[in-house]
PDB file of C-alpha atoms in Angstrom:
ATOM      1  CA  MET N   1     -11.552 -17.968  -0.696  1.00 43.00           C
ATOM      2  CA  LYS N   2      -9.449 -15.188   0.828  1.00 46.00           C
ATOM      3  CA  TYR N   3      -8.650 -17.371   3.860  1.00 46.00           C
ATOM      4  CA  LEU N   4      -7.702 -20.363   1.732  1.00 43.00           C
ATOM      5  CA  PHE N   5      -5.400 -18.203  -0.376  1.00 43.00           C
ATOM      6  CA  ILE N   6      -3.673 -16.680   2.656  1.00 48.00           C
ATOM      7  CA  ALA N   7      -3.217 -20.054   4.303  1.00 46.00           C
ATOM      8  CA  SER N   8      -1.790 -21.625   1.148  1.00 47.00           C
ATOM      9  CA  PHE N   9       0.473 -18.618   0.631  1.00 46.00           C
ATOM     10  CA  LEU N  10       1.789 -18.745   4.169  1.00 47.00           C
ATOM     11  CA  LEU N  11       2.095 -22.528   4.405  1.00 45.00           C
ATOM     12  CA  SER N  12       3.758 -22.962   1.033  1.00 44.00           C
ATOM     13  CA  GLY N  13       7.269 -22.966   2.457  1.00 40.00           C
ATOM     14  CA  ASN N  14      10.555 -22.028   0.890  1.00 37.00           C
ATOM     15  CA  SER N  15      10.289 -24.483  -1.970  1.00 35.00           C
ATOM     16  CA  MET N  16       9.108 -21.715  -4.300  1.00 36.00           C
ATOM     17  CA  SER N  17      11.763 -19.671  -5.997  1.00 36.00           C
ATOM     18  CA  ALA N  18      11.605 -15.907  -6.289  1.00 42.00           C
ATOM     19  CA  HIS N  19      13.619 -13.649  -8.477  1.00 57.00           C
ATOM     20  CA  GLU N  20      14.086 -11.086  -5.718  1.00 84.00           C
ATOM     21  CA  PRO N  21      12.830 -12.310  -2.334  1.00 89.00           C
ATOM     22  CA  ASN N  22      13.998  -9.086  -0.674  1.00 93.00           C
ATOM     23  CA  GLU N  23      11.998  -6.662  -2.837  1.00 96.00           C
ATOM     24  CA  ALA N  24       8.376  -5.593  -2.498  1.00 96.00           C
ATOM     25  CA  PHE N  25       6.365  -3.054  -4.485  1.00 97.00           C
ATOM     26  CA  PHE N  26       3.671  -0.701  -3.198  1.00 97.00           C
ATOM     27  CA  THR N  27       1.440   1.589  -5.269  1.00 97.00           C
ATOM     28  CA  PHE N  28      -0.474   4.276  -3.364  1.00 96.00           C
ATOM     29  CA  GLU N  29      -3.696   5.684  -4.748  1.00 95.00           C
ATOM     30  CA  LEU N  30      -6.293   8.140  -3.454  1.00 92.00           C
ATOM     31  CA  LYS N  31      -9.920   7.154  -3.631  1.00 90.00           C
ATOM     32  CA  LYS N  32     -12.967   8.802  -2.106  1.00 87.00           C
ATOM     33  CA  GLY N  33     -12.459   8.735   1.649  1.00 88.00           C
ATOM     34  CA  MET N  34      -9.663   6.173   1.534  1.00 95.00           C
ATOM     35  CA  ILE N  35      -6.135   5.447   0.472  1.00 96.00           C
ATOM     36  CA  THR N  36      -5.483   2.145  -1.239  1.00 97.00           C
ATOM     37  CA  VAL N  37      -2.118   0.482  -1.483  1.00 97.00           C
ATOM     38  CA  GLU N  38      -1.558  -2.284  -3.992  1.00 97.00           C
ATOM     39  CA  ALA N  39       1.150  -4.476  -2.459  1.00 97.00           C
ATOM     40  CA  GLU N  40       3.149  -6.959  -4.495  1.00 95.00           C
ATOM     41  CA  LEU N  41       4.831  -9.215  -1.937  1.00 95.00           C
ATOM     42  CA  PRO N  42       7.359 -11.985  -2.606  1.00 94.00           C
ATOM     43  CA  TRP N  43       7.036 -15.529  -1.287  1.00 90.00           C
ATOM     44  CA  SER N  44       9.459 -14.630   1.527  1.00 92.00           C
ATOM     45  CA  MET N  45       6.654 -12.672   3.202  1.00 93.00           C
ATOM     46  CA  ARG N  46       5.758 -15.996   4.800  1.00 90.00           C
ATOM     47  CA  ASN N  47       9.056 -15.935   6.680  1.00 93.00           C
ATOM     48  CA  ALA N  48       8.427 -12.383   7.869  1.00 96.00           C
ATOM     49  CA  LEU N  49       5.044 -13.389   9.298  1.00 95.00           C
ATOM     50  CA  ILE N  50       6.447 -16.472  11.037  1.00 95.00           C
ATOM     51  CA  ASP N  51       9.263 -14.385  12.481  1.00 97.00           C
ATOM     52  CA  TYR N  52       6.649 -11.895  13.684  1.00 97.00           C
ATOM     53  CA  ASN N  53       4.414 -14.642  15.132  1.00 96.00           C
ATOM     54  CA  PRO N  54       6.336 -17.945  15.566  1.00 96.00           C
ATOM     55  CA  LYS N  55       3.088 -19.788  16.441  1.00 94.00           C
ATOM     56  CA  LEU N  56       2.156 -19.636  12.743  1.00 93.00           C
ATOM     57  CA  GLU N  57       4.827 -22.204  11.878  1.00 92.00           C
ATOM     58  CA  THR N  58       2.693 -24.975  13.369  1.00 91.00           C
ATOM     59  CA  SER N  59      -0.709 -23.406  12.822  1.00 87.00           C
ATOM     60  CA  SER N  60      -3.142 -24.251  10.070  1.00 85.00           C
ATOM     61  CA  ASN N  61      -5.812 -21.896  11.396  1.00 87.00           C
ATOM     62  CA  LYS N  62      -6.760 -19.514   8.568  1.00 86.00           C
ATOM     63  CA  GLU N  63      -8.009 -16.880  10.983  1.00 91.00           C
ATOM     64  CA  ALA N  64      -4.662 -16.859  12.805  1.00 91.00           C
ATOM     65  CA  PHE N  65      -2.867 -16.180   9.522  1.00 90.00           C
ATOM     66  CA  GLU N  66      -5.276 -13.416   8.562  1.00 92.00           C
ATOM     67  CA  ASN N  67      -5.093 -11.748  11.973  1.00 95.00           C
ATOM     68  CA  THR N  68      -1.298 -11.932  11.970  1.00 97.00           C
ATOM     69  CA  PHE N  69      -1.120 -10.477   8.463  1.00 97.00           C
ATOM     70  CA  SER N  70      -3.444  -7.585   9.436  1.00 97.00           C
ATOM     71  CA  GLN N  71      -1.529  -6.851  12.621  1.00 98.00           C
ATOM     72  CA  TYR N  72       1.794  -7.026  10.768  1.00 98.00           C
ATOM     73  CA  ILE N  73       0.551  -4.534   8.166  1.00 98.00           C
ATOM     74  CA  LYS N  74      -0.718  -2.173  10.906  1.00 98.00           C
ATOM     75  CA  GLU N  75       2.688  -2.165  12.573  1.00 98.00           C
ATOM     76  CA  ASN N  76       4.871  -2.058   9.454  1.00 98.00           C
ATOM     77  CA  LEU N  77       3.022   0.160   6.969  1.00 98.00           C
ATOM     78  CA  ILE N  78       2.198   3.387   8.768  1.00 98.00           C
ATOM     79  CA  LEU N  79       0.616   6.333   6.987  1.00 97.00           C
ATOM     80  CA  LYS N  80       0.428   9.700   8.772  1.00 96.00           C
ATOM     81  CA  ASP N  81      -1.502  12.785   7.777  1.00 93.00           C
ATOM     82  CA  LYS N  82      -0.175  16.359   7.913  1.00 89.00           C
ATOM     83  CA  ASN N  83      -1.082  16.564  11.612  1.00 91.00           C
ATOM     84  CA  GLY N  84       0.976  13.467  12.430  1.00 93.00           C
ATOM     85  CA  SER N  85      -2.092  11.296  13.060  1.00 95.00           C
ATOM     86  CA  VAL N  86      -1.816   7.665  11.979  1.00 96.00           C
ATOM     87  CA  LEU N  87      -4.386   6.676   9.358  1.00 97.00           C
ATOM     88  CA  GLU N  88      -6.393   3.620  10.341  1.00 97.00           C
ATOM     89  CA  PHE N  89      -5.753   0.396   8.438  1.00 97.00           C
ATOM     90  CA  GLN N  90      -9.203  -0.912   7.478  1.00 96.00           C
ATOM     91  CA  LYS N  91      -8.712  -4.242   5.715  1.00 96.00           C
ATOM     92  CA  PHE N  92      -6.950  -6.103   2.953  1.00 96.00           C
ATOM     93  CA  GLU N  93      -8.218  -7.860  -0.141  1.00 94.00           C
ATOM     94  CA  GLU N  94      -6.526 -10.488  -2.245  1.00 88.00           C
ATOM     95  CA  LEU N  95      -5.846  -9.483  -5.837  1.00 89.00           C
ATOM     96  CA  GLU N  96      -5.448 -11.826  -8.779  1.00 81.00           C
ATOM     97  CA  LYS N  97      -1.944 -12.995  -9.515  1.00 69.00           C
ATOM     98  CA  ASN N  98      -0.263 -11.528 -12.562  1.00 62.00           C
ATOM     99  CA  GLY N  99       1.137 -14.881 -13.655  1.00 56.00           C
ATOM    100  CA  HIS N 100       3.927 -14.916 -11.081  1.00 54.00           C
ATOM    101  CA  SER N 101       3.815 -17.798  -8.625  1.00 58.00           C
ATOM    102  CA  HIS N 102       6.575 -16.231  -6.546  1.00 71.00           C
ATOM    103  CA  GLN N 103       4.506 -13.260  -5.440  1.00 81.00           C
ATOM    104  CA  ASN N 104       1.158 -12.404  -3.927  1.00 88.00           C
ATOM    105  CA  ASN N 105      -0.787  -9.215  -4.514  1.00 93.00           C
ATOM    106  CA  TYR N 106      -3.001  -7.512  -1.975  1.00 95.00           C
ATOM    107  CA  LEU N 107      -5.020  -4.337  -1.813  1.00 97.00           C
ATOM    108  CA  LEU N 108      -4.473  -2.644   1.547  1.00 98.00           C
ATOM    109  CA  ILE N 109      -7.129  -0.107   2.494  1.00 97.00           C
ATOM    110  CA  PHE N 110      -6.583   2.827   4.859  1.00 97.00           C
ATOM    111  CA  GLN N 111      -9.165   5.348   6.070  1.00 96.00           C
ATOM    112  CA  GLY N 112      -8.391   8.918   5.038  1.00 92.00           C
ATOM    113  CA  ASN N 113      -8.105  11.386   2.167  1.00 85.00           C
ATOM    114  CA  ASP N 114      -4.421  12.188   2.223  1.00 84.00           C
ATOM    115  CA  PHE N 115      -1.136  11.471   3.927  1.00 89.00           C
ATOM    116  CA  LEU N 116       2.187  13.216   4.297  1.00 93.00           C
ATOM    117  CA  GLU N 117       4.485  10.543   5.708  1.00 96.00           C
ATOM    118  CA  VAL N 118       4.889   6.804   5.152  1.00 97.00           C
ATOM    119  CA  THR N 119       6.889   4.356   7.231  1.00 98.00           C
ATOM    120  CA  ASN N 120       7.249   1.083   5.342  1.00 98.00           C
ATOM    121  CA  THR N 121       9.229  -1.588   7.195  1.00 98.00           C
ATOM    122  CA  ILE N 122       7.514  -4.626   5.706  1.00 98.00           C
ATOM    123  CA  MET N 123       9.895  -7.610   5.724  1.00 97.00           C
ATOM    124  CA  PHE N 124      12.715  -5.657   7.402  1.00 97.00           C
ATOM    125  CA  ASN N 125      12.447  -8.111  10.292  1.00 97.00           C
ATOM    126  CA  ILE N 126      13.934 -10.926   8.162  1.00 96.00           C
ATOM    127  CA  ASP N 127      16.287  -9.223   5.720  1.00 94.00           C
ATOM    128  CA  SER N 128      18.551  -6.254   6.372  1.00 94.00           C
ATOM    129  CA  ASN N 129      18.817  -5.825   2.579  1.00 95.00           C
ATOM    130  CA  GLN N 130      15.054  -5.536   2.076  1.00 97.00           C
ATOM    131  CA  THR N 131      14.003  -2.777  -0.323  1.00 97.00           C
ATOM    132  CA  ASN N 132      10.440  -1.577  -0.624  1.00 97.00           C
ATOM    133  CA  TYR N 133       9.568   0.411  -3.734  1.00 98.00           C
ATOM    134  CA  ASN N 134       6.783   2.920  -3.133  1.00 97.00           C
ATOM    135  CA  ALA N 135       4.997   4.644  -6.036  1.00 97.00           C
ATOM    136  CA  ILE N 136       2.589   7.524  -5.450  1.00 94.00           C
ATOM    137  CA  ASN N 137       0.135   7.416  -8.363  1.00 92.00           C
ATOM    138  CA  TRP N 138      -1.353  10.917  -8.301  1.00 87.00           C
ATOM    139  CA  ASN N 139       1.955  12.780  -8.513  1.00 88.00           C
ATOM    140  CA  LYS N 140       4.085  10.115 -10.198  1.00 91.00           C
ATOM    141  CA  THR N 141       6.777  10.154  -7.494  1.00 93.00           C
ATOM    142  CA  LYS N 142       8.695   7.125  -6.277  1.00 96.00           C
ATOM    143  CA  TYR N 143      10.430   6.425  -3.007  1.00 97.00           C
ATOM    144  CA  GLN N 144      12.427   3.535  -1.613  1.00 97.00           C
ATOM    145  CA  THR N 145      12.472   2.389   1.978  1.00 97.00           C
ATOM    146  CA  THR N 146      15.345   0.324   3.321  1.00 97.00           C
ATOM    147  CA  SER N 147      16.670  -0.600   6.744  1.00 95.00           C
ATOM    148  CA  LYS N 148      18.667   2.663   6.635  1.00 96.00           C
ATOM    149  CA  LYS N 149      15.772   4.834   5.441  1.00 97.00           C
ATOM    150  CA  LYS N 150      12.509   3.436   6.771  1.00 97.00           C
ATOM    151  CA  SER N 151      10.203   6.326   5.914  1.00 97.00           C
ATOM    152  CA  PHE N 152       9.629   9.156   3.488  1.00 96.00           C
ATOM    153  CA  LYS N 153       7.657  12.390   3.385  1.00 94.00           C
ATOM    154  CA  LEU N 154       5.716  13.768   0.474  1.00 90.00           C
ATOM    155  CA  LYS N 155       6.091  17.429  -0.375  1.00 76.00           C
ATOM    156  CA  GLU N 156       3.335  19.531   1.169  1.00 61.00           C
ATOM    157  CA  GLU N 157       2.046  20.553  -2.271  1.00 52.00           C
ATOM    158  CA  ASP N 158       1.658  16.886  -3.260  1.00 50.00           C
ATOM    159  CA  VAL N 159      -0.531  16.032  -0.272  1.00 51.00           C
ATOM    160  CA  SER N 160      -3.791  17.557  -1.483  1.00 48.00           C
ATOM    161  CA  SER N 161      -6.442  15.048  -2.221  1.00 45.00           C
ATOM    162  CA  LEU N 162      -7.508  14.641  -5.820  1.00 47.00           C
ATOM    163  CA  PHE N 163     -10.988  15.521  -4.660  1.00 48.00           C
ATOM    164  CA  ASP N 164      -9.738  18.826  -3.235  1.00 51.00           C
ATOM    165  CA  THR N 165      -8.279  19.825  -6.622  1.00 52.00           C
ATOM    166  CA  TRP N 166     -11.356  19.248  -8.809  1.00 52.00           C
ATOM    167  CA  TRP N 167     -12.378  22.850  -8.302  1.00 53.00           C
ATOM    168  CA  LEU N 168      -9.374  23.884 -10.410  1.00 58.00           C
ATOM    169  CA  LEU N 169     -11.090  22.348 -13.432  1.00 61.00           C
ATOM    170  CA  ILE N 170     -14.154  24.488 -12.854  1.00 67.00           C
ATOM    171  CA  ILE N 171     -12.282  27.765 -13.438  1.00 70.00           C
ATOM    172  CA  PRO N 172     -11.367  27.113 -17.112  1.00 72.00           C
ATOM    173  CA  PHE N 173     -14.831  25.661 -17.723  1.00 67.00           C
ATOM    174  CA  ALA N 174     -16.469  28.753 -16.218  1.00 69.00           C
ATOM    175  CA  ILE N 175     -14.306  31.062 -18.366  1.00 76.00           C
ATOM    176  CA  VAL N 176     -15.299  29.191 -21.538  1.00 71.00           C
ATOM    177  CA  VAL N 177     -18.977  29.349 -20.567  1.00 70.00           C
ATOM    178  CA  LEU N 178     -18.743  33.104 -19.864  1.00 73.00           C
ATOM    179  CA  ILE N 179     -17.051  33.739 -23.214  1.00 80.00           C
ATOM    180  CA  LEU N 180     -19.723  31.733 -25.042  1.00 75.00           C
ATOM    181  CA  LEU N 181     -22.526  33.545 -23.206  1.00 77.00           C
ATOM    182  CA  ARG N 182     -21.058  36.946 -24.046  1.00 81.00           C
ATOM    183  CA  SER N 183     -20.629  36.026 -27.699  1.00 81.00           C
ATOM    184  CA  ILE N 184     -24.261  34.935 -27.931  1.00 82.00           C
ATOM    185  CA  THR N 185     -25.652  38.183 -26.475  1.00 71.00           C
TER     186      THR N 185
END
């Protein structure tokens, strides 16, 4: 099903109309051992992939589309940790449409627990006015990437994984337990 969806998305042509073909939205979330990015891409993503790999214009091979999409994501959405190491892109999954025929939603999965820097140049190869809106869920910050500002850095204090901060909840719990134990004895 994923292959059929990608092929139909990429082969659909410019006949669809989008409200903003030069805007894409990305929501970053930390999960155990991985970073997920929900990507909301306009129909014009097809043009970016064909520009990236012109052979796709005449191809109907689903695997070629999927491989091109994966390679394009690897080269245009780069997450780096605090040591400057690039986090490995694992895979993508198709998400259900939210009632908009002019967009496609994907879940992009990266290996890792945190990141400090993001370079997001998706669709910059076809539109110099492309704007990518990037939302970081755990600290409620938002960043834009454009052809003039292709990357952004999170503040060091915002990098900690959610899993690294759970211990902070233990301290108040332990205090309450100690108070209750002392009041009982």
